[in-house]
Short mmCIF file of C-alpha atoms in Angstrom, two decimals:
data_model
loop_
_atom_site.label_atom_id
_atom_site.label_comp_id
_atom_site.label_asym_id
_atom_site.label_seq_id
_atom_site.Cartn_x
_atom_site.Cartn_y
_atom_site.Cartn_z
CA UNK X 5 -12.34 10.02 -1.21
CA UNK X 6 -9.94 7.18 -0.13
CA UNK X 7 -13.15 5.18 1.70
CA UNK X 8 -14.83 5.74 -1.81
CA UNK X 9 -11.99 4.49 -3.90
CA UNK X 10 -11.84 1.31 -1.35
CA UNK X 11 -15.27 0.51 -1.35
CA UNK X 12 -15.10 0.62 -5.88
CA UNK X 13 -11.63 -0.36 -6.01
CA UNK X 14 -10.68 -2.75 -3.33
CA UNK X 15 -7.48 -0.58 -2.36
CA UNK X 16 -6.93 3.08 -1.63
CA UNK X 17 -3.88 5.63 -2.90
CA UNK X 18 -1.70 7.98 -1.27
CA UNK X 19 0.70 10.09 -2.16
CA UNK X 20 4.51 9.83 -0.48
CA UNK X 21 4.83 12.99 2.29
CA UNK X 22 8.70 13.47 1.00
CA UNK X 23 8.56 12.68 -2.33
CA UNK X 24 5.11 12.85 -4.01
CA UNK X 25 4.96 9.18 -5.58
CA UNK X 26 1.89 7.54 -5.72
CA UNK X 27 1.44 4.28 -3.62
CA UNK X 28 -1.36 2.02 -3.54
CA UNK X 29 -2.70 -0.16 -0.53
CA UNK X 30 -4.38 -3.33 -0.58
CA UNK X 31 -6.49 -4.93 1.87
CA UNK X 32 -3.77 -7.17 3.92
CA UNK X 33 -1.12 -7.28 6.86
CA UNK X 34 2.13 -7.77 4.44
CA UNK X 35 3.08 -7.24 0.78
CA UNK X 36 -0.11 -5.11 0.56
CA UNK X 37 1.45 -2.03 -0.73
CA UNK X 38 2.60 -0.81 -4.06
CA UNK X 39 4.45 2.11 -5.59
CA UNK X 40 2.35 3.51 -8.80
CA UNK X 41 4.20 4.61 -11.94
CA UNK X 42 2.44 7.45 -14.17
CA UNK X 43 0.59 4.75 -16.28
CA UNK X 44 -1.09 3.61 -13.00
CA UNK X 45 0.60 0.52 -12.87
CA UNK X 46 2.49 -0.98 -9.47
CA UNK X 47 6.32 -1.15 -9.87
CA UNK X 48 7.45 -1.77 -6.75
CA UNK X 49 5.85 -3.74 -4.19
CA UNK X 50 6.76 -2.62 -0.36
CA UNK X 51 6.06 -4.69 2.88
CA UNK X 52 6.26 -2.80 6.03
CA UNK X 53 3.82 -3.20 9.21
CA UNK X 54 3.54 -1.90 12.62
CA UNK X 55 4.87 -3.71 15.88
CA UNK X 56 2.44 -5.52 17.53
CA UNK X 57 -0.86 -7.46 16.72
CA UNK X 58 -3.19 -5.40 14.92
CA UNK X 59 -6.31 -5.77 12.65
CA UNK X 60 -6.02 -5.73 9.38
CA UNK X 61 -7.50 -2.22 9.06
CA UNK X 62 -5.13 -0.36 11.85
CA UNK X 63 -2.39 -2.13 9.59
CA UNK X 64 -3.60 -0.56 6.56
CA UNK X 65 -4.36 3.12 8.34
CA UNK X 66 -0.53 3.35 9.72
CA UNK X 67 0.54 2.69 6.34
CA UNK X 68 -1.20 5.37 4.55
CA UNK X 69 -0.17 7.86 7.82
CA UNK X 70 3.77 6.57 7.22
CA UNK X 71 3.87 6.97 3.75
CA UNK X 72 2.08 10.40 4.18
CA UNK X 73 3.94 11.91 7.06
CA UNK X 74 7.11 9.91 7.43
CA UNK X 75 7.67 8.28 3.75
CA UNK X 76 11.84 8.28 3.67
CA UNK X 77 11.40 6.74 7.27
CA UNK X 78 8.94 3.82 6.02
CA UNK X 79 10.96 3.11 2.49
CA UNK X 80 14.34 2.65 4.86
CA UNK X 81 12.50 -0.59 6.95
CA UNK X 82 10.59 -1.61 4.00
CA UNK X 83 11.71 -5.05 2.47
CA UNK X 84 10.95 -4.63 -1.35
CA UNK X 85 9.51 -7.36 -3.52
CA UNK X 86 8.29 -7.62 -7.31
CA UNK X 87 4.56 -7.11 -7.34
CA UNK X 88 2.84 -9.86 -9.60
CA UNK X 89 -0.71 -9.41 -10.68
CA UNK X 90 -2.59 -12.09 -8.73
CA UNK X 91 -1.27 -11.23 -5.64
CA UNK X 92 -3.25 -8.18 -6.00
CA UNK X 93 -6.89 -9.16 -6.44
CA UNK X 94 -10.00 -7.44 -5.31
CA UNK X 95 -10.16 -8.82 -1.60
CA UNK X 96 -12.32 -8.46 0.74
CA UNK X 97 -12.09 -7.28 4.77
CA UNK X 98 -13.43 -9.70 7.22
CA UNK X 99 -15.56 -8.21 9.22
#
């Protein structure tokens, strides 16, 4: 479903392990992920990343798993930012 919703949507949603919110992740490294309010619409942007250099699409994969299994854990080291509509646009993976 989420490979589905990438390959229409350009980003994928999952839902927070603790607390059942709704975050959606864009294609990126940093400032690629977004809390969803009821009317679908990103409130709060988060940026949060594993150590170490990985591609883009390990980065995205250990943010879904955080936010899924370990969401209080991921908020506490993620710096918060406003999300503005352009930074959001349909990318694309190189690859």
């Amino acid at each position: 479903m989420q490979s589905a919703q990438f390959a229409a949507k350009g980003y994928f949603e999952v839902v927070g392990g603790d607390t059942g919110k709704q975050y959606r992740i864009y294609p990126g490294a940093m400032t690629n992920v977004c809390e969803i309010d009821e009317k679908n619409r990103p409130t709060i942007g988060l940026c949060f990343l594993p150590m170490g250099e990985l591609p883009i699409g390990a980065i995205m994969l250990s943010q879904k798993i955080a936010l899924e299994s370990c969401e209080s854990r991921a908020l506490e080291v993620a710096r918060r930012f406003t999300p503005i509509g352009f930074m959001f646009r349909r990318n694309q993976l190189l690859g």
